[in-house]
C-alpha cells in the first residue's frame, strides 16, 4: 500500500508521519510548511482540560494523548502546565471555568508567584492545569516535514487534508477566523501558557522563548483569511496589557490571521468521498487532535476499522 | 403570541446566535427553545460570514439582523442597509452603543438612526433603555416595537428596574414591547412576561450556560408560565395577610 497526502498542514503531516511509523509509505503533495497553512498561525497549546471547558468531551479524551505523540516524533514539548487567570472584576469567570473543567487546582497569590514570578501580586487566584503542555507550531511542522517524502502526482490511496480548501468536497465545512500577534518583551518571563478569561476578549499568551510570546486568538464566524482587523489587534493587545502592563512595551513582531476548518459540531471528521479519504475539521484543536485523528486514519487503512471520528460514507 | 409590524410570531422567545460552543449546539438550543426569531450580527463577520449565516438560515425561524457593535447613528444605518441586502429582510434590531463598558444604548443616536431607517422603509426594533420619553421619541420616529433593556448586555442581572418596565407597559398598552438584554435566569424571563411584555430576547443566558440546549428549554418553560400568568390576571399584592379560609366561625377549642 502507498499513500498520497494532499495538504501539508498539521493534519497531513501527522497522518503521513503516523503511517510512515507503521511502515506504510506516505508522501505529501503540497507546499512545505508556511503561512498558507492555518496551523502556521496556531498557538500550539496542548491543553485538553482547558479546552474541555467549552468543547465536546471527545476533545479532552483524545487530546490527552497529544503531548506524548509529539514528543515521540522528536518535537520539543514543554510540559509545564497551563495557568488560567481572570481579572478581579470578573472573578466569577474563574469559578465557572473550574466548575466546567477538570485536571486543575486552585492557586492563591503565593502559589502563582511561585510558578510565574513575573505575575506575582497581579492575581489573587489562578487555576493551574499541571498536566498540560505546549509546543512551537512552526518548529513542530518543520520537524515532521523534514522526515517526509514529497510527491508531485497522487498515487495509491489519497488522503485529503487540505483544510478549508477541501470545501469543494466537504459541503458542511466552514471557516472560523482567528487572529493572532507575536510580540517580544524580554522584561517578562513565562514558563507556560497563560489564559486570561474575559467575557468579551479572552486571551492566551504562549511563551516561545527568548522573550517572544504568541497572543491569540480571536474566534470569528467568518472564512475571510485577510489581515487582522484593527478591532482584533486592539482586543488582543488590550487583554495582554491587562495581563501585565509591561507587555505594553513589547515589540510587535508579527500579526497574522487565517480561517480554521470546522464542521458544525466543531469536531474533526474522517470521511470517504468517492475514492478519497478526507481528514479535516480540526477547528482550534489542530496540534491537540491531529495525532489522534492520524492514528484513527492509520487504523482505518490498516485494519478497516471505523474510528470514532469517521462518519457515514459519502460515495 | 407577539405581533411585530403585522407579523405574528409563534413564540415570545427571541434568541441570539452568538457565542455558542458550536453551530450544532446552537441548533439544538433553538430546537429546544421553540424560539420564533433569531437575531444575527452582520458586523463582525463582514466579508466572510456566509457559511455561518447559512447555518442560521437553516434554523427555519425568522431572522432579525442586528447592528451590534455600532457606536454611532451613521455606522448603524450603514450596517442596517448592508443587513437588508445580506438577509433580504427589512427587519432590523437597531443597536447604537453609547458606552464601551456597559454597552448602554446611545439613545440620542438611536432616535436619529431610527428616524432615518424608518423613513427608508425599515421595520425597526430599537434596543433602548426603559426611559419613557426616549420610548415616546422612538415611536414618533416610526418604531412600532420597543426593546428596553432589563440590564446591561451579557450581565445576566435580570430586570434592574421593574418599576420602569411596568410603567412602560402601562404607558404603551398597544405597542409590542420586548425585554432585550440582561436576562440571566428563567425567573428573569418569567418576570418580564408576568408584567405583560410581548416577548423576551436573550443570547448569553443560553449560549454561555453549561448546557445551552437545556437552558433554552428552561427559558421556554419560564416564558410560557409567565405569559400564562399574565393572561390569568394575577391577584393584587397586599401588605396584610388575607386568609383563604374565613376565620370567623371556625371551630376553636
PDB file of C-alpha atoms in Angstrom, chain B residues 31-179:
ATOM      1  CA  UNK B  31     -34.902  23.371  18.706  1.00  0.00           C
ATOM      2  CA  UNK B  32     -35.406  23.129  22.464  1.00  0.00           C
ATOM      3  CA  UNK B  33     -36.339  26.790  22.865  1.00  0.00           C
ATOM      4  CA  UNK B  34     -39.024  26.885  20.201  1.00  0.00           C
ATOM      5  CA  UNK B  35     -37.833  30.444  19.535  1.00  0.00           C
ATOM      6  CA  UNK B  36     -39.581  32.107  16.632  1.00  0.00           C
ATOM      7  CA  UNK B  37     -36.932  34.712  15.877  1.00  0.00           C
ATOM      8  CA  UNK B  38     -33.138  34.513  15.660  1.00  0.00           C
ATOM      9  CA  UNK B  39     -31.038  37.631  15.927  1.00  0.00           C
ATOM     10  CA  UNK B  40     -27.862  37.608  13.886  1.00  0.00           C
ATOM     11  CA  UNK B  41     -24.996  40.022  13.746  1.00  0.00           C
ATOM     12  CA  UNK B  42     -23.623  41.291  10.495  1.00  0.00           C
ATOM     13  CA  UNK B  43     -20.759  43.364  11.623  1.00  0.00           C
ATOM     14  CA  UNK B  44     -18.044  41.132  12.989  1.00  0.00           C
ATOM     15  CA  UNK B  45     -18.409  38.557  10.263  1.00  0.00           C
ATOM     16  CA  UNK B  46     -18.489  41.112   7.467  1.00  0.00           C
ATOM     17  CA  UNK B  47     -16.798  39.767   4.374  1.00  0.00           C
ATOM     18  CA  UNK B  48     -16.809  36.038   5.034  1.00  0.00           C
ATOM     19  CA  UNK B  49     -19.659  35.075   7.310  1.00  0.00           C
ATOM     20  CA  UNK B  50     -21.729  33.390   4.595  1.00  0.00           C
ATOM     21  CA  UNK B  51     -21.265  29.883   5.992  1.00  0.00           C
ATOM     22  CA  UNK B  52     -22.458  30.878   9.432  1.00  0.00           C
ATOM     23  CA  UNK B  53     -25.368  32.862   8.043  1.00  0.00           C
ATOM     24  CA  UNK B  54     -26.399  29.834   6.019  1.00  0.00           C
ATOM     25  CA  UNK B  55     -26.401  27.822   9.254  1.00  0.00           C
ATOM     26  CA  UNK B  56     -28.569  30.452  10.930  1.00  0.00           C
ATOM     27  CA  UNK B  57     -30.951  30.496   7.968  1.00  0.00           C
ATOM     28  CA  UNK B  58     -31.263  26.721   8.212  1.00  0.00           C
ATOM     29  CA  UNK B  59     -32.732  27.098  11.725  1.00  0.00           C
ATOM     30  CA  UNK B  60     -36.007  27.818   9.970  1.00  0.00           C
ATOM     31  CA  UNK B  61     -37.012  30.805  12.104  1.00  0.00           C
ATOM     32  CA  UNK B  62     -37.498  34.461  11.203  1.00  0.00           C
ATOM     33  CA  UNK B  63     -34.213  36.369  11.106  1.00  0.00           C
ATOM     34  CA  UNK B  64     -33.720  39.672  12.855  1.00  0.00           C
ATOM     35  CA  UNK B  65     -30.338  41.093  11.847  1.00  0.00           C
ATOM     36  CA  UNK B  66     -28.790  43.482  14.325  1.00  0.00           C
ATOM     37  CA  UNK B  67     -26.356  46.359  14.280  1.00  0.00           C
ATOM     38  CA  UNK B  68     -24.405  45.071  17.289  1.00  0.00           C
ATOM     39  CA  UNK B  69     -21.132  46.849  17.827  1.00  0.00           C
ATOM     40  CA  UNK B  70     -22.136  50.102  16.099  1.00  0.00           C
ATOM     41  CA  UNK B  71     -21.168  53.177  18.068  1.00  0.00           C
ATOM     42  CA  UNK B  72     -22.882  55.913  16.064  1.00  0.00           C
ATOM     43  CA  UNK B  73     -26.068  56.558  14.125  1.00  0.00           C
ATOM     44  CA  UNK B  74     -24.354  56.715  10.748  1.00  0.00           C
ATOM     45  CA  UNK B  75     -22.496  53.460  11.306  1.00  0.00           C
ATOM     46  CA  UNK B  76     -25.707  51.764  12.434  1.00  0.00           C
ATOM     47  CA  UNK B  77     -27.605  52.996   9.379  1.00  0.00           C
ATOM     48  CA  UNK B  78     -24.918  51.696   7.026  1.00  0.00           C
ATOM     49  CA  UNK B  79     -24.850  48.345   8.804  1.00  0.00           C
ATOM     50  CA  UNK B  80     -28.649  48.118   8.631  1.00  0.00           C
ATOM     51  CA  UNK B  81     -28.564  48.740   4.894  1.00  0.00           C
ATOM     52  CA  UNK B  82     -25.950  46.022   4.443  1.00  0.00           C
ATOM     53  CA  UNK B  83     -28.012  43.647   6.587  1.00  0.00           C
ATOM     54  CA  UNK B  84     -31.073  44.235   4.409  1.00  0.00           C
ATOM     55  CA  UNK B  85     -29.037  43.221   1.355  1.00  0.00           C
ATOM     56  CA  UNK B  86     -27.463  40.179   3.001  1.00  0.00           C
ATOM     57  CA  UNK B  87     -30.509  38.753   4.760  1.00  0.00           C
ATOM     58  CA  UNK B  88     -33.270  40.004   2.480  1.00  0.00           C
ATOM     59  CA  UNK B  89     -35.382  41.407   5.309  1.00  0.00           C
ATOM     60  CA  UNK B  90     -36.409  44.928   6.239  1.00  0.00           C
ATOM     61  CA  UNK B  91     -36.434  43.996   9.933  1.00  0.00           C
ATOM     62  CA  UNK B  92     -33.532  45.441  11.860  1.00  0.00           C
ATOM     63  CA  UNK B  93     -32.646  45.268  15.517  1.00  0.00           C
ATOM     64  CA  UNK B  94     -31.144  48.694  15.971  1.00  0.00           C
ATOM     65  CA  UNK B  95     -28.294  48.937  18.460  1.00  0.00           C
ATOM     66  CA  UNK B  96     -26.345  52.153  18.839  1.00  0.00           C
ATOM     67  CA  UNK B  97     -23.854  51.636  21.638  1.00  0.00           C
ATOM     68  CA  UNK B  98     -23.050  54.673  23.740  1.00  0.00           C
ATOM     69  CA  UNK B  99     -20.719  53.341  26.394  1.00  0.00           C
ATOM     70  CA  UNK B 100     -17.915  50.839  25.949  1.00  0.00           C
ATOM     71  CA  UNK B 101     -18.085  49.301  29.430  1.00  0.00           C
ATOM     72  CA  UNK B 102     -21.834  48.982  29.924  1.00  0.00           C
ATOM     73  CA  UNK B 103     -22.801  48.735  26.237  1.00  0.00           C
ATOM     74  CA  UNK B 104     -25.570  51.123  27.232  1.00  0.00           C
ATOM     75  CA  UNK B 105     -27.539  52.432  24.241  1.00  0.00           C
ATOM     76  CA  UNK B 106     -26.796  55.932  22.977  1.00  0.00           C
ATOM     77  CA  UNK B 107     -30.434  56.977  22.982  1.00  0.00           C
ATOM     78  CA  UNK B 108     -29.805  60.174  21.033  1.00  0.00           C
ATOM     79  CA  UNK B 109     -28.039  58.349  18.210  1.00  0.00           C
ATOM     80  CA  UNK B 110     -30.688  55.639  18.446  1.00  0.00           C
ATOM     81  CA  UNK B 111     -33.591  58.028  17.813  1.00  0.00           C
ATOM     82  CA  UNK B 112     -31.699  59.648  14.954  1.00  0.00           C
ATOM     83  CA  UNK B 113     -30.879  56.306  13.321  1.00  0.00           C
ATOM     84  CA  UNK B 114     -34.428  55.007  13.893  1.00  0.00           C
ATOM     85  CA  UNK B 115     -35.891  58.027  12.085  1.00  0.00           C
ATOM     86  CA  UNK B 116     -33.556  57.586   9.116  1.00  0.00           C
ATOM     87  CA  UNK B 117     -34.192  53.847   8.865  1.00  0.00           C
ATOM     88  CA  UNK B 118     -37.970  54.058   9.327  1.00  0.00           C
ATOM     89  CA  UNK B 119     -38.011  56.690   6.579  1.00  0.00           C
ATOM     90  CA  UNK B 120     -36.083  54.263   4.384  1.00  0.00           C
ATOM     91  CA  UNK B 121     -38.726  51.554   4.826  1.00  0.00           C
ATOM     92  CA  UNK B 122     -37.087  49.572   7.608  1.00  0.00           C
ATOM     93  CA  UNK B 123     -39.097  47.947  10.373  1.00  0.00           C
ATOM     94  CA  UNK B 124     -37.015  48.993  13.328  1.00  0.00           C
ATOM     95  CA  UNK B 125     -36.652  47.048  16.603  1.00  0.00           C
ATOM     96  CA  UNK B 126     -34.731  49.549  18.760  1.00  0.00           C
ATOM     97  CA  UNK B 127     -32.604  48.346  21.702  1.00  0.00           C
ATOM     98  CA  UNK B 128     -33.300  51.134  24.201  1.00  0.00           C
ATOM     99  CA  UNK B 129     -33.483  51.941  27.886  1.00  0.00           C
ATOM    100  CA  UNK B 130     -36.756  51.881  29.823  1.00  0.00           C
ATOM    101  CA  UNK B 131     -36.912  55.694  29.728  1.00  0.00           C
ATOM    102  CA  UNK B 132     -40.468  56.697  28.897  1.00  0.00           C
ATOM    103  CA  UNK B 133     -39.501  59.820  26.988  1.00  0.00           C
ATOM    104  CA  UNK B 134     -36.914  58.032  24.881  1.00  0.00           C
ATOM    105  CA  UNK B 135     -39.528  55.419  24.064  1.00  0.00           C
ATOM    106  CA  UNK B 136     -42.002  58.109  23.009  1.00  0.00           C
ATOM    107  CA  UNK B 137     -39.392  59.633  20.718  1.00  0.00           C
ATOM    108  CA  UNK B 138     -38.725  56.219  19.176  1.00  0.00           C
ATOM    109  CA  UNK B 139     -42.426  55.761  18.473  1.00  0.00           C
ATOM    110  CA  UNK B 140     -42.517  59.263  16.951  1.00  0.00           C
ATOM    111  CA  UNK B 141     -39.579  58.247  14.783  1.00  0.00           C
ATOM    112  CA  UNK B 142     -41.634  55.423  13.319  1.00  0.00           C
ATOM    113  CA  UNK B 143     -40.852  52.417  15.524  1.00  0.00           C
ATOM    114  CA  UNK B 144     -43.744  50.075  16.242  1.00  0.00           C
ATOM    115  CA  UNK B 145     -41.738  47.861  18.592  1.00  0.00           C
ATOM    116  CA  UNK B 146     -39.717  48.862  21.659  1.00  0.00           C
ATOM    117  CA  UNK B 147     -36.965  46.751  23.156  1.00  0.00           C
ATOM    118  CA  UNK B 148     -35.938  48.151  26.543  1.00  0.00           C
ATOM    119  CA  UNK B 149     -33.066  46.510  28.381  1.00  0.00           C
ATOM    120  CA  UNK B 150     -33.535  44.513  31.560  1.00  0.00           C
ATOM    121  CA  UNK B 151     -29.884  45.087  32.471  1.00  0.00           C
ATOM    122  CA  UNK B 152     -26.626  45.605  30.533  1.00  0.00           C
ATOM    123  CA  UNK B 153     -25.943  43.210  27.653  1.00  0.00           C
ATOM    124  CA  UNK B 154     -24.406  39.944  28.800  1.00  0.00           C
ATOM    125  CA  UNK B 155     -24.645  40.849  32.500  1.00  0.00           C
ATOM    126  CA  UNK B 156     -27.296  38.311  33.460  1.00  0.00           C
ATOM    127  CA  UNK B 157     -28.541  40.678  36.167  1.00  0.00           C
ATOM    128  CA  UNK B 158     -32.196  40.335  35.288  1.00  0.00           C
ATOM    129  CA  UNK B 159     -34.693  43.196  35.442  1.00  0.00           C
ATOM    130  CA  UNK B 160     -32.859  46.079  37.092  1.00  0.00           C
ATOM    131  CA  UNK B 161     -35.808  48.460  37.107  1.00  0.00           C
ATOM    132  CA  UNK B 162     -39.059  46.508  37.355  1.00  0.00           C
ATOM    133  CA  UNK B 163     -40.984  49.670  38.182  1.00  0.00           C
ATOM    134  CA  UNK B 164     -39.756  51.376  35.000  1.00  0.00           C
ATOM    135  CA  UNK B 165     -40.596  48.375  32.854  1.00  0.00           C
ATOM    136  CA  UNK B 166     -44.061  48.081  34.406  1.00  0.00           C
ATOM    137  CA  UNK B 167     -44.639  51.793  33.819  1.00  0.00           C
ATOM    138  CA  UNK B 168     -43.635  51.352  30.191  1.00  0.00           C
ATOM    139  CA  UNK B 169     -46.140  48.541  29.746  1.00  0.00           C
ATOM    140  CA  UNK B 170     -48.852  50.724  31.276  1.00  0.00           C
ATOM    141  CA  UNK B 171     -47.895  53.724  29.143  1.00  0.00           C
ATOM    142  CA  UNK B 172     -47.888  51.832  25.840  1.00  0.00           C
ATOM    143  CA  UNK B 173     -50.558  49.151  26.114  1.00  0.00           C
ATOM    144  CA  UNK B 174     -50.782  48.727  22.340  1.00  0.00           C
ATOM    145  CA  UNK B 175     -47.093  48.731  21.402  1.00  0.00           C
ATOM    146  CA  UNK B 176     -45.163  45.484  21.101  1.00  0.00           C
ATOM    147  CA  UNK B 177     -42.683  45.500  23.990  1.00  0.00           C
ATOM    148  CA  UNK B 178     -39.691  43.186  24.280  1.00  0.00           C
ATOM    149  CA  UNK B 179     -37.259  42.946  27.165  1.00  0.00           C
TER     150      UNK B 179
END
